[in-house]
Short mmCIF file of C-alpha atoms in Angstrom, two decimals:
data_model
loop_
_atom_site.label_atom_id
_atom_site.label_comp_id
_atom_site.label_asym_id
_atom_site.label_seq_id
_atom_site.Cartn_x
_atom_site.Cartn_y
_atom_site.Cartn_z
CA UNK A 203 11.96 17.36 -20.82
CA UNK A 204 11.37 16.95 -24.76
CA UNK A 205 8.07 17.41 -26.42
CA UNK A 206 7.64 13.77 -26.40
CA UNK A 207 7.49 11.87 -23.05
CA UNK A 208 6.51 7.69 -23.12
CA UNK A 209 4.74 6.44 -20.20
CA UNK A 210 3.03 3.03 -19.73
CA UNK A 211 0.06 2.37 -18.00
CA UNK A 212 -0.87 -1.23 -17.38
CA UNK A 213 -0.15 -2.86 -20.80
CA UNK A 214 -0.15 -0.02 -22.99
CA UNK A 215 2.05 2.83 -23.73
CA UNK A 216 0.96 6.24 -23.58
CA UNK A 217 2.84 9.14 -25.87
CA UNK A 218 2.09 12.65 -24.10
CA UNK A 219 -0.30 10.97 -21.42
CA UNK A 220 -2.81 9.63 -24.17
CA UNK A 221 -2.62 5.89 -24.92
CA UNK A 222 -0.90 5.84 -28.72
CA UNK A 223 -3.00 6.39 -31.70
CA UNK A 224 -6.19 7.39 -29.72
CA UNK A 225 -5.08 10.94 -31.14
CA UNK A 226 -5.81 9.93 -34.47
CA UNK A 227 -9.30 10.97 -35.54
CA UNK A 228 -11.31 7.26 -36.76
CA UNK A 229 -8.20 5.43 -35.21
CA UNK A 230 -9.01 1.77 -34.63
CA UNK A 231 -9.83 1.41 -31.08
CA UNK A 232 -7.72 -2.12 -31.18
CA UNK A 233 -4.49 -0.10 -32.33
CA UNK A 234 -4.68 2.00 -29.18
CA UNK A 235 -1.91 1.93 -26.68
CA UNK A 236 0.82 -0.11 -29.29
CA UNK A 237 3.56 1.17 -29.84
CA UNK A 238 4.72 0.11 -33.90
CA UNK A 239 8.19 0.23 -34.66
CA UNK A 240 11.40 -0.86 -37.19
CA UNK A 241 14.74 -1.79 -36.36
CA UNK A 242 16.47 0.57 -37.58
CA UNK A 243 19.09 -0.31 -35.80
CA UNK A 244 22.35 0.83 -37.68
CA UNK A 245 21.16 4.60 -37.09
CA UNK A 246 24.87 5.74 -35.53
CA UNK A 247 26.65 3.04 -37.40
CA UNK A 248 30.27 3.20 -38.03
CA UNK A 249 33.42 1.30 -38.89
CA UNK A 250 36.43 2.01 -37.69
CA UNK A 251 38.42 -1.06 -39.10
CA UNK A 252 37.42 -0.11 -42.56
CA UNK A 253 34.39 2.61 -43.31
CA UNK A 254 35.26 2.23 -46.96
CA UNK A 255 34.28 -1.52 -47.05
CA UNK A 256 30.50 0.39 -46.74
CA UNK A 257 30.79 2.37 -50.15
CA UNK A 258 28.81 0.20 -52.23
CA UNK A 259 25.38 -0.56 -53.54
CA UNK A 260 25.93 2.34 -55.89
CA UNK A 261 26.23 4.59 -52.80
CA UNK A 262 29.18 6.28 -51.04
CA UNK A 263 29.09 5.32 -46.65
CA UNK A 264 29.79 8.47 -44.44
CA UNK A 265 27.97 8.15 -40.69
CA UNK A 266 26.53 11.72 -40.24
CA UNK A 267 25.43 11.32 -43.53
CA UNK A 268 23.80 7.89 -42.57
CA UNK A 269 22.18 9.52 -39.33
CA UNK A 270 21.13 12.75 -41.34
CA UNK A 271 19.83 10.41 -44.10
CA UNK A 272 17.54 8.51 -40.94
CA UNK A 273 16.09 11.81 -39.82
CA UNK A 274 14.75 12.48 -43.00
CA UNK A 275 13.37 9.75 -43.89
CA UNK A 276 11.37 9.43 -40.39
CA UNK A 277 8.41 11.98 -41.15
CA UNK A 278 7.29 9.64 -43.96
CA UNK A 279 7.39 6.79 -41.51
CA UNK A 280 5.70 8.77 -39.27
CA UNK A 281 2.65 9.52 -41.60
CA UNK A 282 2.48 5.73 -42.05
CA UNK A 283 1.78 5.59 -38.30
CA UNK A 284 5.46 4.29 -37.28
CA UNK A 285 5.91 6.16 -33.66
CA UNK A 286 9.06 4.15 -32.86
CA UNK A 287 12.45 2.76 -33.65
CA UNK A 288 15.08 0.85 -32.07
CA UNK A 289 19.18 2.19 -32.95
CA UNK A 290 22.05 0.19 -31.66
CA UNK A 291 24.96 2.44 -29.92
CA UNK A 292 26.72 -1.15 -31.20
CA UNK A 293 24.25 -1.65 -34.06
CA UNK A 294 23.51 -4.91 -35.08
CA UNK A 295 24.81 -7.08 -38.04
CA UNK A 296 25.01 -6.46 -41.22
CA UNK A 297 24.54 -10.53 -41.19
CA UNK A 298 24.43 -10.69 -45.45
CA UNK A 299 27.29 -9.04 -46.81
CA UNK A 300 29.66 -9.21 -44.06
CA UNK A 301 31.56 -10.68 -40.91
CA UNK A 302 30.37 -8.88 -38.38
CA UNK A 303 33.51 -9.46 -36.19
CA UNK A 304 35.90 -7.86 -38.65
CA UNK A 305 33.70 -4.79 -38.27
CA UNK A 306 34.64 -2.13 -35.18
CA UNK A 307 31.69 -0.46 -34.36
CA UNK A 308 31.35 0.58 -31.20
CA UNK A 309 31.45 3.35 -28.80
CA UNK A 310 32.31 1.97 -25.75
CA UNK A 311 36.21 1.80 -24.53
CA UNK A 312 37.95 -1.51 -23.80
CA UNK A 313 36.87 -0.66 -20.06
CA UNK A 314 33.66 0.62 -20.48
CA UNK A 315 34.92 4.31 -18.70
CA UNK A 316 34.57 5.99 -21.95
CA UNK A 317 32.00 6.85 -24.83
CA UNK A 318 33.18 8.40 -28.37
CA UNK A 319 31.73 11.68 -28.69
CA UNK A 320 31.17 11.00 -32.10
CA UNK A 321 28.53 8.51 -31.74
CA UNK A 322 26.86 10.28 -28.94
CA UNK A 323 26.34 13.48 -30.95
CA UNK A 324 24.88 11.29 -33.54
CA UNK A 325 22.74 9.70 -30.76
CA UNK A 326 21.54 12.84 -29.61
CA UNK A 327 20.81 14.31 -33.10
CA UNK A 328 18.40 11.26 -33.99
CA UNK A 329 16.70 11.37 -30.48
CA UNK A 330 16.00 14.75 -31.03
CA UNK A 331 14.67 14.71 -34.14
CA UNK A 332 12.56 12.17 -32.90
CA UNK A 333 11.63 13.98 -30.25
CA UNK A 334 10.09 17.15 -32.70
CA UNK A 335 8.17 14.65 -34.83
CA UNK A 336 5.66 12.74 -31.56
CA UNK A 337 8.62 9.49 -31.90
CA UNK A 338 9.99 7.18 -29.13
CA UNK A 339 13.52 5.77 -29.81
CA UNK A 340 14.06 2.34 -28.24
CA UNK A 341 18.02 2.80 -27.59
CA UNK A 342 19.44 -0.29 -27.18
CA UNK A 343 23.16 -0.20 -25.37
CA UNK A 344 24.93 -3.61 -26.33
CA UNK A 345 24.89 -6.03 -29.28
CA UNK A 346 26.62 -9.56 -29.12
CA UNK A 347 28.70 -9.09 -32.04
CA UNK A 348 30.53 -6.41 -30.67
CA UNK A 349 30.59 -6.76 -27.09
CA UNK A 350 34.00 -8.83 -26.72
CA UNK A 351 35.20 -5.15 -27.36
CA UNK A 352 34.53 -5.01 -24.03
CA UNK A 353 37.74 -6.99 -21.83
CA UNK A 354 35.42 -8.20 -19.01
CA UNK A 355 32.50 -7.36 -16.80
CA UNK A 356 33.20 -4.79 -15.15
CA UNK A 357 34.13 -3.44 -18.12
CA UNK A 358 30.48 -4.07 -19.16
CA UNK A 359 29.21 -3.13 -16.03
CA UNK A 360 31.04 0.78 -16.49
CA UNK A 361 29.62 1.00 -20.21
CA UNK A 362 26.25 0.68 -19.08
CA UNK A 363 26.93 3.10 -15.86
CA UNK A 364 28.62 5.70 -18.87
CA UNK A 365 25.44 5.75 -21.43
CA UNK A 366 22.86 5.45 -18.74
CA UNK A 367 24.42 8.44 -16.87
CA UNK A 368 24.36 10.27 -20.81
CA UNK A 369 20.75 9.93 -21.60
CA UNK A 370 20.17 10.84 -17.50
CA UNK A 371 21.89 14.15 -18.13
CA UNK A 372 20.32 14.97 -21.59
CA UNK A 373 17.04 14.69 -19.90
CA UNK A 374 15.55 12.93 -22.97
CA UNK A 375 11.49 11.83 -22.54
CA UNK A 376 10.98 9.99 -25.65
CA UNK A 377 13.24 7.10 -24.61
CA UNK A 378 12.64 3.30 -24.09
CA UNK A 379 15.97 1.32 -22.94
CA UNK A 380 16.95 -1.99 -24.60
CA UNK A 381 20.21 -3.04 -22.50
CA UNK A 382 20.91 -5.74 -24.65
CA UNK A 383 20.15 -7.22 -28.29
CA UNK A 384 19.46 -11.15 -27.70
CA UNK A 385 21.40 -11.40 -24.56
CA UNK A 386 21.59 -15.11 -25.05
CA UNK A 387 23.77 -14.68 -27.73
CA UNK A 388 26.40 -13.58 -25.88
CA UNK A 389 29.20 -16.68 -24.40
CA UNK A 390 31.82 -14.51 -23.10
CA UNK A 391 29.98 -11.65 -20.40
CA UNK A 392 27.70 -14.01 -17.80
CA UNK A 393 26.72 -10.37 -16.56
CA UNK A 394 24.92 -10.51 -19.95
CA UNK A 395 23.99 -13.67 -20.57
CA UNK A 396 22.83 -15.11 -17.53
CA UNK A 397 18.67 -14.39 -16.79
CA UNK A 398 19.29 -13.42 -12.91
CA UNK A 399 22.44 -10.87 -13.72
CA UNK A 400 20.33 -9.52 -16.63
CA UNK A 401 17.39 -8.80 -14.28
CA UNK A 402 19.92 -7.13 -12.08
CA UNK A 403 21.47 -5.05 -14.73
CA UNK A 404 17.55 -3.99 -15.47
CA UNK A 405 17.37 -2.75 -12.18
CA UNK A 406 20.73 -0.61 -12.20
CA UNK A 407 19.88 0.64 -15.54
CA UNK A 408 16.50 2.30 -14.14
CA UNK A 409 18.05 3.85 -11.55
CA UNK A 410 21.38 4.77 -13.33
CA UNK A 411 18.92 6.21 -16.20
CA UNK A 412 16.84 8.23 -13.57
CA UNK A 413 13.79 6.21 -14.34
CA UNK A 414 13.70 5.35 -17.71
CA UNK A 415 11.54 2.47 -18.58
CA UNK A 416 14.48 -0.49 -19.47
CA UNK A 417 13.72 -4.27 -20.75
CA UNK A 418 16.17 -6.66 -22.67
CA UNK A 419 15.54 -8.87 -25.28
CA UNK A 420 16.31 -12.71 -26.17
CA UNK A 421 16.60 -14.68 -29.28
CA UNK A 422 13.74 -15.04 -31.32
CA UNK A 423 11.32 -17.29 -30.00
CA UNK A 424 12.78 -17.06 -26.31
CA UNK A 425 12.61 -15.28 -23.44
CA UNK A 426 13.25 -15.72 -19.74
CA UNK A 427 11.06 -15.23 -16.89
CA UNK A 428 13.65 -13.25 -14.54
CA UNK A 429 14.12 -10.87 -16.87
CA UNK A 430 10.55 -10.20 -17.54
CA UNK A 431 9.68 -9.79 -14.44
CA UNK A 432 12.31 -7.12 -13.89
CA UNK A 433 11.26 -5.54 -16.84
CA UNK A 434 9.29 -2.47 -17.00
CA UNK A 435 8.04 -3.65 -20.30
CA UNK A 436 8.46 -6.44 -22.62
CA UNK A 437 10.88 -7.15 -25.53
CA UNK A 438 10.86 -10.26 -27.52
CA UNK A 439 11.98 -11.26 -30.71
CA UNK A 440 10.25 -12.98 -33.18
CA UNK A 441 13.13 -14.28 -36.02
CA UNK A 442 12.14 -18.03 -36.86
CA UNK A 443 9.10 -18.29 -35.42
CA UNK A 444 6.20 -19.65 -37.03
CA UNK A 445 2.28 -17.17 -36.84
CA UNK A 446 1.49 -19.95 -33.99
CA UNK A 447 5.04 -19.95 -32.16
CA UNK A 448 4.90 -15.90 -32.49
CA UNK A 449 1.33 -16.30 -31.09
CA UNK A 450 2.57 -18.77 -28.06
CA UNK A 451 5.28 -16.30 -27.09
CA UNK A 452 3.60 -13.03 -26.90
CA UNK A 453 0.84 -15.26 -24.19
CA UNK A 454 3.90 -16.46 -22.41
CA UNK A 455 5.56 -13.05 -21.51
CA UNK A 456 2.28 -11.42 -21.10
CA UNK A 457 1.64 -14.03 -18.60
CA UNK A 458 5.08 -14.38 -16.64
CA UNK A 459 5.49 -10.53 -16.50
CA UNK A 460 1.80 -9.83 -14.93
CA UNK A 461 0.17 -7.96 -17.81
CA UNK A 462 3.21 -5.85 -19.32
CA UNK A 463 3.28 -4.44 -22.36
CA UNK A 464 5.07 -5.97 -25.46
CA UNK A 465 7.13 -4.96 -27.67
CA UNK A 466 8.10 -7.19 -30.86
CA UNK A 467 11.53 -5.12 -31.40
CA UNK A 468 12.96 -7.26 -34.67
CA UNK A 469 10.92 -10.13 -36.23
CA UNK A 470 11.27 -10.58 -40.01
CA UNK A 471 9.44 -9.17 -43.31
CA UNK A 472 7.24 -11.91 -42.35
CA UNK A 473 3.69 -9.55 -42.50
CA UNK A 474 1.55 -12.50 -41.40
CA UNK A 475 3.50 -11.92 -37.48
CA UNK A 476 2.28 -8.17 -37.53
CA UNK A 477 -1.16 -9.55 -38.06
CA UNK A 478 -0.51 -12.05 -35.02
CA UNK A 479 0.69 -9.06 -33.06
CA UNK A 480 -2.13 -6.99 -33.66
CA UNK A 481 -4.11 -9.88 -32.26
CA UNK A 482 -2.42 -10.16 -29.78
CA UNK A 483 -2.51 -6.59 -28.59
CA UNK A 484 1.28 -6.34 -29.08
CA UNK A 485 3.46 -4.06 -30.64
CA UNK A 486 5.58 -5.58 -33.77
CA UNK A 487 8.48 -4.37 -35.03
CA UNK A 488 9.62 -4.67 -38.37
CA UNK A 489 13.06 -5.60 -39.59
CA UNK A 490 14.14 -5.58 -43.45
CA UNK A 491 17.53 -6.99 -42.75
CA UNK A 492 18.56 -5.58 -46.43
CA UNK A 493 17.79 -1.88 -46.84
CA UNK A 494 17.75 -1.46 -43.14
CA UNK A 495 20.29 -3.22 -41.87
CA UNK A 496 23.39 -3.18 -44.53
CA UNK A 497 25.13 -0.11 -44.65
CA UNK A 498 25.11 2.17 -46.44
CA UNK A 499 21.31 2.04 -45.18
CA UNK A 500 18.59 3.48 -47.92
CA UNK A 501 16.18 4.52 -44.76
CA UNK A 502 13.29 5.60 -47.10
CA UNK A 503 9.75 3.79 -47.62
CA UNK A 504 11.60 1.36 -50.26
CA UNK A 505 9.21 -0.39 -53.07
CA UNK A 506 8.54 -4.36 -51.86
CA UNK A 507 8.95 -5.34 -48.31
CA UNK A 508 8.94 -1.32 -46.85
CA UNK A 509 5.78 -0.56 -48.75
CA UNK A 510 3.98 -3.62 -47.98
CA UNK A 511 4.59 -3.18 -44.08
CA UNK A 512 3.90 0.19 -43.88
CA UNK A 513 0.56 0.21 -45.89
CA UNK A 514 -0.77 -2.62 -43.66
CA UNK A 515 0.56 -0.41 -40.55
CA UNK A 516 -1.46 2.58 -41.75
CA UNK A 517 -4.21 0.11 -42.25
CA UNK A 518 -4.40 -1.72 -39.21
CA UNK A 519 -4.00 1.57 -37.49
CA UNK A 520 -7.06 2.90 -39.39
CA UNK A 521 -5.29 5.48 -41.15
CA UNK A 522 -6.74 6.27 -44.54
CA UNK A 523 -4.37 4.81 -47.40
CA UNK A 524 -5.20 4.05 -51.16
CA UNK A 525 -6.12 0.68 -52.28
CA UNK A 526 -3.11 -1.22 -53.73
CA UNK A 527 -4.05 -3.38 -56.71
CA UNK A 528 -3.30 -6.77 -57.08
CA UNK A 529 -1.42 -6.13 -60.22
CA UNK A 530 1.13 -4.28 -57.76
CA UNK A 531 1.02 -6.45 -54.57
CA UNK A 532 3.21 -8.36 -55.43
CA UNK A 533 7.15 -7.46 -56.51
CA UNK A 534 9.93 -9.71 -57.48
CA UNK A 535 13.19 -7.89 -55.77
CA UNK A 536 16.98 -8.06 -55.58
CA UNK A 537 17.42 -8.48 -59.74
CA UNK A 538 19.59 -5.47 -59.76
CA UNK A 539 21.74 -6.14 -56.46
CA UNK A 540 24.79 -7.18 -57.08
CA UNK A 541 27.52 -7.29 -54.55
CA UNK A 542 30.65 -9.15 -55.81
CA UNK A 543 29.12 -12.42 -57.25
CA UNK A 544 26.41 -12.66 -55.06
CA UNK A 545 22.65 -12.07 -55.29
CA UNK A 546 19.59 -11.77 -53.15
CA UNK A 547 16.02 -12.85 -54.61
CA UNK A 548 13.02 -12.50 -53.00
CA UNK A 549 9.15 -11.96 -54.01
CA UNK A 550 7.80 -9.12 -51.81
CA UNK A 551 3.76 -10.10 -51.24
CA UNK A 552 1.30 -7.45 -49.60
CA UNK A 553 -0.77 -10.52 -48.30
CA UNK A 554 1.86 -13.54 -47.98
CA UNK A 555 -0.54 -15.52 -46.43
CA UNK A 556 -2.24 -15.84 -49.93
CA UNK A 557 0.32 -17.48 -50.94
CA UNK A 558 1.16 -21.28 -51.11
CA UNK A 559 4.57 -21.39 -52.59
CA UNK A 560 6.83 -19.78 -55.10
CA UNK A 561 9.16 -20.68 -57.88
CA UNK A 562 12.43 -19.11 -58.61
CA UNK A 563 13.18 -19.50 -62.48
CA UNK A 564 15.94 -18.30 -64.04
CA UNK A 565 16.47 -18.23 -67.37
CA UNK A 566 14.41 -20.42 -68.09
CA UNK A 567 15.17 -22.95 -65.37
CA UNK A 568 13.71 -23.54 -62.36
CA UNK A 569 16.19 -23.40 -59.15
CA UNK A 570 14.19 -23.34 -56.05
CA UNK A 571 10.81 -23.38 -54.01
CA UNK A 572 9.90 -21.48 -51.22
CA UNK A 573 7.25 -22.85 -48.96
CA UNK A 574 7.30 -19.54 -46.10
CA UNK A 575 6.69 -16.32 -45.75
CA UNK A 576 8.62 -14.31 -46.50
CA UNK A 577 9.38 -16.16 -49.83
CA UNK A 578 13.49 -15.76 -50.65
CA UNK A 579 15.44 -18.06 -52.80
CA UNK A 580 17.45 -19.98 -50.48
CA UNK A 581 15.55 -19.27 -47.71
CA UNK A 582 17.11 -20.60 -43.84
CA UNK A 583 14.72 -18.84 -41.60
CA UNK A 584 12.50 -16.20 -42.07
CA UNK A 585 15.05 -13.48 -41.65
CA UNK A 586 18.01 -14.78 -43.85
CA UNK A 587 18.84 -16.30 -46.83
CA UNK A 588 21.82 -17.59 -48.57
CA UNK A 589 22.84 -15.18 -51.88
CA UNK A 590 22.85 -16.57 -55.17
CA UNK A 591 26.46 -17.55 -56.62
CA UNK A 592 27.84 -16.77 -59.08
CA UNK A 593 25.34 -13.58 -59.82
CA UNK A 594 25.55 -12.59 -63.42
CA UNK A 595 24.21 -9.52 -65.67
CA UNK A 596 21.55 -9.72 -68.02
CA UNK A 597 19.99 -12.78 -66.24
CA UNK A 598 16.56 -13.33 -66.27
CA UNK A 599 14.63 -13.95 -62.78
CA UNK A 600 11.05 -14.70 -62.93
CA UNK A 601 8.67 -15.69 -59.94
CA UNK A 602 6.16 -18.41 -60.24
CA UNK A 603 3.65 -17.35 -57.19
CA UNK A 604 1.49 -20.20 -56.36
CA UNK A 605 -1.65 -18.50 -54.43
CA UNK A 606 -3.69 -20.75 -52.01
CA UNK A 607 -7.05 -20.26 -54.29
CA UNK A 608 -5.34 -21.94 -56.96
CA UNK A 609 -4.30 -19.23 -59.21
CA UNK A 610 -0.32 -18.83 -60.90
CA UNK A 611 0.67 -15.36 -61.30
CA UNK A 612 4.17 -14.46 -62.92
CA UNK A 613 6.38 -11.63 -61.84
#
């Protein structure tokens, strides 16, 4: 046993047998029992195709440097009143910059019997740490980009029996199980895909785990009512989905799984959904598919979309934080990242839902309009947009932010 231990009770999680946050002296009583989080899900990431495709961004890729990197960064989450994270032993993405089936990260061998000792130290480093600072780790064993590195079922069905049996032996306390990253993604493993094998895979994973609490997530906007129901908690997703579809989903699970707790474990940097999960009594986790998720990761409190998220956090929470001003709520981002000839704009709001639209201009001319939080040139959903080609030095971005009382600011 760790220092840490998780436990639910009814539809809140408890960290050390006191419901989360009701340590915190002038907590808000609403925050108690969530659980807030990040994906940060590339926390053991390698590549063993081609690690040097990663040394970019200014930056050099190494993973122990990338894990060791994570574990420092996670006391200034933690003061922000972040008290979990979800890390991928197959990662997740990167869904910008590159092909995710050209890249070989995984731990697991073609028949599931093995697990690279590599990624498991790395695993048990981060869990640790975790562990020391009062933080759960949501460890989530498969990801549909890389699982047709796994030859068939069973082959599935011995991975999960492998890493279940490791965290069983390490004895860790601080753990919540994902088994899968949007199962439905997955068309080649029906052991994966399908609700009723899910639920069943659930069920081995508890037992295999020695009682670890184990869920599985879906697509955003989707779940399934088999697997909730075999859940010990809840995991959704909420990428693409609208304040009122977010709203609508979180009801639906609550109500199919009999009251469970739930987790949001990836959504967007669409703020106005932690709002809706705060609500809603549910526990949102935040994804910044940039910093976060393309390696080499910068896991820090990063100006913009990081800053934003974690000073409403701390505020929701009713931890005491400084007053941003407007002059600095709102940050035009991506001008300096260049990655071949490609380019990724975005304005970065602390409030989104202040805002009506925004203009991209560049150099003078104006190339697009975003209507949705979060506001990215070229948005497609609320979690990706398409980069900017050709990209070129010395050009001049400028954000026309159209605010719903009426006012134009420039950034």
């Amino acid at each position: 046993m760790g220092k840490t231990s998780i436990s639910i009770q009814g539809g809140d999680f408890l960290i050390n047998d006191r419901k989360v946050y009701s340590d915190l002296p002038g907590s808000n009583t609403r925050a108690h029992g969530l659980l807030m989080n990040a994906r940060l899900i590339q926390g053991i990431f390698d590549d063993k195709t081609d690690p040097d495709r990663f040394n970019r961004f200014g930056r050099t890729f190494d993973p122990d440097r990338n894990t060791d990197d994570l574990i420092k960064a996670l006391p200034q989450w933690y003061l922000y009143g972040l008290r979990a994270f979800t890390v991928g032993l197959q990662g997740g993405g990167p869904c910008f910059t590159t092909d995710n089936k050209t890249i070989d990260n995984n731990p697991y061998g073609p028949d599931g019997q093995t697990l690279d000792p590599d990624y498991l130290a790395r695993l048990d480093r981060l869990i640790r740490a975790a562990d020391d600072l009062g933080m759960v780790v949501i460890v989530s064993f498969f990801y549909p980009g890389q699982l047709p590195r796994l030859k068939d079922e069973q082959a599935v069905i011995s991975a999960l029996k492998s890493i279940s049996g490791f965290l069983k032996a390490q004895r860790y306390s601080n753990i919540l199980i994902e088994v899968c990253n949007e199962m439905d993604m997955d068309k080649r493993h029906p052991v994966i895909h399908d609700p009723s094998e899910m639920a069943r895979l659930i069920s081995m994973t508890k037992q295999l785990s020695g009682g670890m609490p184990v869920s599985c997530s879906a697509s955003g906007g989707t779940s399934f009512k088999e697997v909730s129901q075999a859940s010990d908690f809840i995991l959704i997703h909420g990428n693409g989905c609208t304040r009122q579809q977010f709203a609508n989903l979180i009801r639906k699970v609550r109500q199919e799984s009999g009251g469970k707790p739930v987790i949001c474990n990836e959504d967007s940097p669409a703020l106005g959904n932690l709002q809706v999960a705060f609500d809603q009594h549910c526990s949102w986790g935040y994804y910044n598919s940039i910093t976060k998720q393309e390696p080499p990761a910068d896991w820090s409190i990063t100006p913009g979309q990081d800053q934003f998220f974690a000073w409403r956090m701390a505020r929701d929470i009713g931890l005491a934080v400084d007053e941003i001003p407007e002059s600095d709520q709102y940050k035009l981002m991506g001008c300096d990242l260049f990655l071949d000839d490609r380019q990724w704009i975005r304005l970065d709001a602390l409030f989104p839902e202040l805002i009506d639209y925004v203009e991209f201009w560049l150099d003078g001319q104006l190339v697009d309009i975003s209507y949705d939080e979060p506001f990215m040139l070229n948005q497609m959903t609320n979690f990706f947009q398409r980069s900017w080609t050709p990209a070129k030095s010395g050009s001049h971005w400028q954000a026309h932010i159209h605010l719903r009382d009426g006012r134009v600011l420039e950034r």
